[in-house]
mmCIF file of N, CA and C in Angstrom:
data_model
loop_
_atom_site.group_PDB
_atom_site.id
_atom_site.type_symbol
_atom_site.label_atom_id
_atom_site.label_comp_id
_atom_site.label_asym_id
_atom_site.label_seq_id
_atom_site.Cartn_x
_atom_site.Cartn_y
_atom_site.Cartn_z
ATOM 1 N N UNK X 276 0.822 -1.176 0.000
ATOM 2 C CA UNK X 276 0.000 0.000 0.000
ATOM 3 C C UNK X 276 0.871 1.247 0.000
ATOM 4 N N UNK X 277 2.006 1.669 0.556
ATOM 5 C CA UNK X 277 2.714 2.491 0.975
ATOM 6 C C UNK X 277 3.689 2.197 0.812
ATOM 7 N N UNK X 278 4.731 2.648 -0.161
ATOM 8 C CA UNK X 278 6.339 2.396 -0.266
ATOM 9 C C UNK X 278 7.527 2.671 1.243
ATOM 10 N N UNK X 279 6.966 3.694 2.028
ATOM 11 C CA UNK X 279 7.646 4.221 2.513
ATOM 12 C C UNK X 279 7.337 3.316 4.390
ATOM 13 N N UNK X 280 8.347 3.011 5.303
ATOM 14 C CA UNK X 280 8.152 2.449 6.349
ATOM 15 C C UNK X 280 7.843 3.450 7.199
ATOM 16 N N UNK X 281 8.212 4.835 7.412
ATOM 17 C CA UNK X 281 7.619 6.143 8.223
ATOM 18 C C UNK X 281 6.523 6.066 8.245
ATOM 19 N N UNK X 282 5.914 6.310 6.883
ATOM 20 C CA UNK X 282 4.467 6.257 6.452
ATOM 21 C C UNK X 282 3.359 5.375 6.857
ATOM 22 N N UNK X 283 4.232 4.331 6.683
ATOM 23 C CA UNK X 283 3.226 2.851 7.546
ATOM 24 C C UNK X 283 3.229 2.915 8.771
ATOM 25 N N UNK X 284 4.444 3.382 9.965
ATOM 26 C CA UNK X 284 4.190 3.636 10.600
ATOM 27 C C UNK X 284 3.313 4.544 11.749
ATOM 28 N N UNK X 285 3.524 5.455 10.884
ATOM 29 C CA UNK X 285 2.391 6.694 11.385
ATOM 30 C C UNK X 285 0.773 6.686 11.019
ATOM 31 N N UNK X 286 0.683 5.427 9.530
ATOM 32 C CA UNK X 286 -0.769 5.678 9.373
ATOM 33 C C UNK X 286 -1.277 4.405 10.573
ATOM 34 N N UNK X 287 -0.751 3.459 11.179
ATOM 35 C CA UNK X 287 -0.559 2.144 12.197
ATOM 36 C C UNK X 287 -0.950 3.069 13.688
ATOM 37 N N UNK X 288 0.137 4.124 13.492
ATOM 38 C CA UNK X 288 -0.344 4.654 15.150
ATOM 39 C C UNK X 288 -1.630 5.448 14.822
ATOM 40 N N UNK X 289 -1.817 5.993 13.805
ATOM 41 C CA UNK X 289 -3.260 6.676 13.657
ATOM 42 C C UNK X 289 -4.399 5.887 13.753
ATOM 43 N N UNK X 290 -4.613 5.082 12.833
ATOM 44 C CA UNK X 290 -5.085 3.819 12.866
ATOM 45 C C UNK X 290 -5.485 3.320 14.819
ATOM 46 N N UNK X 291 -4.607 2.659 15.415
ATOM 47 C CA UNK X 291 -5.129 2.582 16.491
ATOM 48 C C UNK X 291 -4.999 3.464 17.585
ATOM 49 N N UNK X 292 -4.857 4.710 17.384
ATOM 50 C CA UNK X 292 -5.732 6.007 18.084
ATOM 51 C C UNK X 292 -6.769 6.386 17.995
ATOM 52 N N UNK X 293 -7.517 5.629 16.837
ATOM 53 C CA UNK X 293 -9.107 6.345 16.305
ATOM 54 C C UNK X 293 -9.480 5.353 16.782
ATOM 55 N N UNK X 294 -8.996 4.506 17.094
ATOM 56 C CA UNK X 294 -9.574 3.134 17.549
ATOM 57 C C UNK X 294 -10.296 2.816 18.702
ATOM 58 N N UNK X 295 -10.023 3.848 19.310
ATOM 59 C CA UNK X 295 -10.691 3.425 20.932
ATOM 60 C C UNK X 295 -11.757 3.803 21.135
ATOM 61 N N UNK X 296 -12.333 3.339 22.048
ATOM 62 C CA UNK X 296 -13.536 2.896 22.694
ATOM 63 C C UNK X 296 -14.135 4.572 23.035
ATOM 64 N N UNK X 297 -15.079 4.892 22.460
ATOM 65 C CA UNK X 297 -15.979 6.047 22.205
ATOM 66 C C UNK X 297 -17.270 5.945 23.058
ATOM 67 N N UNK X 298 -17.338 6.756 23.943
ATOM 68 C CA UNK X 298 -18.327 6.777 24.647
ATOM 69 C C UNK X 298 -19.550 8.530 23.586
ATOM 70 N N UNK X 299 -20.296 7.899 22.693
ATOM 71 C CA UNK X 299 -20.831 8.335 21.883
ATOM 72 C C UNK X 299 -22.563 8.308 22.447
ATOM 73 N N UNK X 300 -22.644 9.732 22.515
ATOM 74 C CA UNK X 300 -23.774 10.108 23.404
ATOM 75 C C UNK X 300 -24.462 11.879 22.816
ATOM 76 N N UNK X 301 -24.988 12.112 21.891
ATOM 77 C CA UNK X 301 -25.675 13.280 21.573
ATOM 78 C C UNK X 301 -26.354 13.741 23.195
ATOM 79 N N UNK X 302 -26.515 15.382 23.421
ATOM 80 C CA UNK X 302 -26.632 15.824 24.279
ATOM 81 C C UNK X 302 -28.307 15.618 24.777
ATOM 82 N N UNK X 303 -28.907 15.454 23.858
ATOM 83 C CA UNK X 303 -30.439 15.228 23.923
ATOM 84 C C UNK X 303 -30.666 13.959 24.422
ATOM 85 N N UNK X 304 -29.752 12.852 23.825
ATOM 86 C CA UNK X 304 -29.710 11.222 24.542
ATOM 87 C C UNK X 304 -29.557 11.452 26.327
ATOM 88 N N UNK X 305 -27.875 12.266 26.327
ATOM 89 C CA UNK X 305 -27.478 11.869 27.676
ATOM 90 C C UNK X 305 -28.792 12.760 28.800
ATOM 91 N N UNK X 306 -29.542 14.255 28.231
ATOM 92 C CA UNK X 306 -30.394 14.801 28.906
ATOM 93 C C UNK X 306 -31.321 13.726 29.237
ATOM 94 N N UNK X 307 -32.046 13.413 28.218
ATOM 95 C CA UNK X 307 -33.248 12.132 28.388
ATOM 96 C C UNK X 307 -32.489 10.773 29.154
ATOM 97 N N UNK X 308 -31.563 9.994 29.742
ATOM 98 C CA UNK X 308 -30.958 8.794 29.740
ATOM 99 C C UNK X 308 -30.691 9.530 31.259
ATOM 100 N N UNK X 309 -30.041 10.473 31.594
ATOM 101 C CA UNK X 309 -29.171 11.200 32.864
ATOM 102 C C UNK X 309 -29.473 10.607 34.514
ATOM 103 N N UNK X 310 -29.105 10.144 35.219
ATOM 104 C CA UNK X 310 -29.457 9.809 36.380
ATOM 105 C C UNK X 310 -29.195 8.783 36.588
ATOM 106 N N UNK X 311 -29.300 8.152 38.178
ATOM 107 C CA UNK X 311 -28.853 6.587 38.417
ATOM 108 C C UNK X 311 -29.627 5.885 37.928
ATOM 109 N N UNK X 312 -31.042 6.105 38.060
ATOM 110 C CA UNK X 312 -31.677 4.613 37.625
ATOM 111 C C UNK X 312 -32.177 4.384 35.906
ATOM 112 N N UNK X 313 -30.872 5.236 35.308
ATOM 113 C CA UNK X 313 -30.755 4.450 33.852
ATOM 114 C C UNK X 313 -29.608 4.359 33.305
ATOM 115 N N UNK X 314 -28.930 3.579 34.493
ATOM 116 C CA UNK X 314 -27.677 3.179 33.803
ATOM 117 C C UNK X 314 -27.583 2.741 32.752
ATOM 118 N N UNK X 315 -28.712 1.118 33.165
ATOM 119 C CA UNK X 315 -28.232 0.381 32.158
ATOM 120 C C UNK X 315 -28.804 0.681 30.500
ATOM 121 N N UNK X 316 -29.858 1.225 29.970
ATOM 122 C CA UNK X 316 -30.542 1.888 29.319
ATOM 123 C C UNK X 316 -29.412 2.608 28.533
ATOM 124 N N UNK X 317 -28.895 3.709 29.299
ATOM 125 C CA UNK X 317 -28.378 4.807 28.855
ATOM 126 C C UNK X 317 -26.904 4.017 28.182
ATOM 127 N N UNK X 318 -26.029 3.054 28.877
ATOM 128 C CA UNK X 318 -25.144 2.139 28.101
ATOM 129 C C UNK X 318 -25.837 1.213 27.064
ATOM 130 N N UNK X 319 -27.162 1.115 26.748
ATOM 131 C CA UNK X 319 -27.577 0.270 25.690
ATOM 132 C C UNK X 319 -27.516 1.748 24.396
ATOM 133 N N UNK X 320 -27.979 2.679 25.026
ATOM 134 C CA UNK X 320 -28.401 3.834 24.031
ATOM 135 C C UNK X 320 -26.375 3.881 23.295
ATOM 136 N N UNK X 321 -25.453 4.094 24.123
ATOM 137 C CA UNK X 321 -24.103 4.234 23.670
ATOM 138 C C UNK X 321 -24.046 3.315 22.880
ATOM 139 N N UNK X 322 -23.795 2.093 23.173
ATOM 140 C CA UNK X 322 -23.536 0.174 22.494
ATOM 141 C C UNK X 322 -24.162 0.769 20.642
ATOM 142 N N UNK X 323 -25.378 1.457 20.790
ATOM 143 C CA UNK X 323 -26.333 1.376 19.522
ATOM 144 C C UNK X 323 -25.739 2.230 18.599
ATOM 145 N N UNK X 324 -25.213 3.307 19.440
ATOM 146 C CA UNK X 324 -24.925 4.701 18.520
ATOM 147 C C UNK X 324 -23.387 3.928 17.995
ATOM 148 N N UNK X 325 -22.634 2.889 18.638
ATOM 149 C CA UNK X 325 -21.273 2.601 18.424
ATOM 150 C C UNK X 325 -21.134 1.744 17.223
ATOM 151 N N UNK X 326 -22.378 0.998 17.621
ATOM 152 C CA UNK X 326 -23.005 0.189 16.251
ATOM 153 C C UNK X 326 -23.238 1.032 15.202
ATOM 154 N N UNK X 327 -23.890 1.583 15.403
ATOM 155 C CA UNK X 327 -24.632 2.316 13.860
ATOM 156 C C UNK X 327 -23.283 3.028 13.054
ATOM 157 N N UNK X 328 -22.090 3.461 13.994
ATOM 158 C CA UNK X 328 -21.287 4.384 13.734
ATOM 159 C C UNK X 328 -20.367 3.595 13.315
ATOM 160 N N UNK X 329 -19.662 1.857 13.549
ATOM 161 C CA UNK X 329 -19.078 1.361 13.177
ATOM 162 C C UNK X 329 -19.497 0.692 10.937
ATOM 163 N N UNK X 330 -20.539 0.546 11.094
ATOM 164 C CA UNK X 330 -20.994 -0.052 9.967
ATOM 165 C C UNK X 330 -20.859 0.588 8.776
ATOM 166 N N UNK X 331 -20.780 1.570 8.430
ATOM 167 C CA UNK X 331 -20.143 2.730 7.422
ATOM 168 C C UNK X 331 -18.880 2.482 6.963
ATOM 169 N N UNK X 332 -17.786 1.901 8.151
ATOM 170 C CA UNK X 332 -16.390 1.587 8.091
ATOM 171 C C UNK X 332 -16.591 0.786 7.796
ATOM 172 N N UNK X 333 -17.157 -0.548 8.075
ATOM 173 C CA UNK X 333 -16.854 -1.844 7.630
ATOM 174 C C UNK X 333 -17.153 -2.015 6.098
ATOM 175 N N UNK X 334 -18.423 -1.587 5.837
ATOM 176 C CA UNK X 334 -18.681 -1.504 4.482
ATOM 177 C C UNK X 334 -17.468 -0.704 3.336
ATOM 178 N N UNK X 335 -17.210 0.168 3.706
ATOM 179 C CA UNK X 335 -16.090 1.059 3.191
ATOM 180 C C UNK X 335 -14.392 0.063 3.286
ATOM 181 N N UNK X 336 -14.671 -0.533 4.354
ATOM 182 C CA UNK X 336 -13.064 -1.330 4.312
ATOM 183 C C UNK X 336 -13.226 -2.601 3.121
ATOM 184 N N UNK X 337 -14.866 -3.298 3.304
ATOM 185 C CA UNK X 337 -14.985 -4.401 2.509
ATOM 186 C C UNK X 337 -14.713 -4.205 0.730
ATOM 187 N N UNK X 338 -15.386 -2.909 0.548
ATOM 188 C CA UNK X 338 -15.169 -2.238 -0.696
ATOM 189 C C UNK X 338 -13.561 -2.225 -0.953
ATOM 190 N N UNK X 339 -12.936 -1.180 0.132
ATOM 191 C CA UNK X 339 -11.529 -0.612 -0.724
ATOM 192 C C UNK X 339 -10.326 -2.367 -0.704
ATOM 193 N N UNK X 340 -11.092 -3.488 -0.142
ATOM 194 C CA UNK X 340 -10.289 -4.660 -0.113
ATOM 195 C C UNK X 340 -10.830 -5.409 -1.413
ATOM 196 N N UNK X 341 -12.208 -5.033 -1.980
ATOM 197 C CA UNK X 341 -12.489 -5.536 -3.105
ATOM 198 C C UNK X 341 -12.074 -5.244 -3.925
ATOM 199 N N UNK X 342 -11.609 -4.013 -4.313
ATOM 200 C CA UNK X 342 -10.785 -2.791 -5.575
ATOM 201 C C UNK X 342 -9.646 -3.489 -5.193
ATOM 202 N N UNK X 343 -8.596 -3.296 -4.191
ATOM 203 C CA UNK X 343 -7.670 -3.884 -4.159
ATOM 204 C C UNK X 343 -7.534 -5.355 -4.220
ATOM 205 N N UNK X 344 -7.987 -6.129 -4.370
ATOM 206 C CA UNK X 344 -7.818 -7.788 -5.028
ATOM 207 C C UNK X 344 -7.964 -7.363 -6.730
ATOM 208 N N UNK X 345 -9.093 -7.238 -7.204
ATOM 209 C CA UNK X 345 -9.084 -6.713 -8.445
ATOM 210 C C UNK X 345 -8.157 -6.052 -9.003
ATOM 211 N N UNK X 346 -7.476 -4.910 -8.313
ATOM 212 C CA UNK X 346 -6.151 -4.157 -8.816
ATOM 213 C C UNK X 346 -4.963 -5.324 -8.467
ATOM 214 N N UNK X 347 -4.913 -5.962 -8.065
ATOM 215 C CA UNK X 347 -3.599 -7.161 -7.695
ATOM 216 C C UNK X 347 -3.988 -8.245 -8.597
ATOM 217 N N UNK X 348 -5.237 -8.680 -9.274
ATOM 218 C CA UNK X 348 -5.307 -9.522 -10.484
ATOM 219 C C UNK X 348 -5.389 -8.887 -11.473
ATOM 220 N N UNK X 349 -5.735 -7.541 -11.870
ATOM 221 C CA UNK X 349 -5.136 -6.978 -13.001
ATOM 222 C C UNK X 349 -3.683 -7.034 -13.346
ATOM 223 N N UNK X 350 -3.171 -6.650 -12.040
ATOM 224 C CA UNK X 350 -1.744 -6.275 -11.893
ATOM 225 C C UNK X 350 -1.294 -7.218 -12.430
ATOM 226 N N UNK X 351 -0.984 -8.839 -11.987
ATOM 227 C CA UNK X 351 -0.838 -9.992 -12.179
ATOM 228 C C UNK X 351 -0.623 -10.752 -13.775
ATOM 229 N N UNK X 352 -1.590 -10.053 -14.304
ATOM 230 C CA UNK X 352 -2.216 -10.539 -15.666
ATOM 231 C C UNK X 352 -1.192 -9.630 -16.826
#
């Protein structure tokens, strides 16, 4: 993907800096969710938003790995 080993390195530490665990909560959620007796609620409301927010990436990674097989059997040929 990258000729250069700097490069790989730095896109590797970027890569797992975006990576962590996101406590993802719009201000209207945490107002409505706020208090002790909805903990557990208010961590289902996070879990959902982490979901919804992960699936964009996956689709997008499955794609740019499909172009790239295709560009490596063009290449090939």
């Amino acid at each position: 993907m990258f000729k250069n080993s700097k490069i790989q390195s730095l896109f590797l530490v970027l890569l797992l800096l975006s990576s962590g665990i996101s406590q993802a909560q719009c201000a209207m959620c945490r107002a409505a969710l706020g208090g002790e007796s909805n903990n557990a609620q208010a961590q289902a409301v996070n879990d959902g938003i982490v979901y919804l927010m992960a699936i964009p990436y996956v689709l997008v990674g499955i794609i740019g790995y499909a172009v790239y097989r295709l560009y490596q059997k063009k290449k090939a040929n």
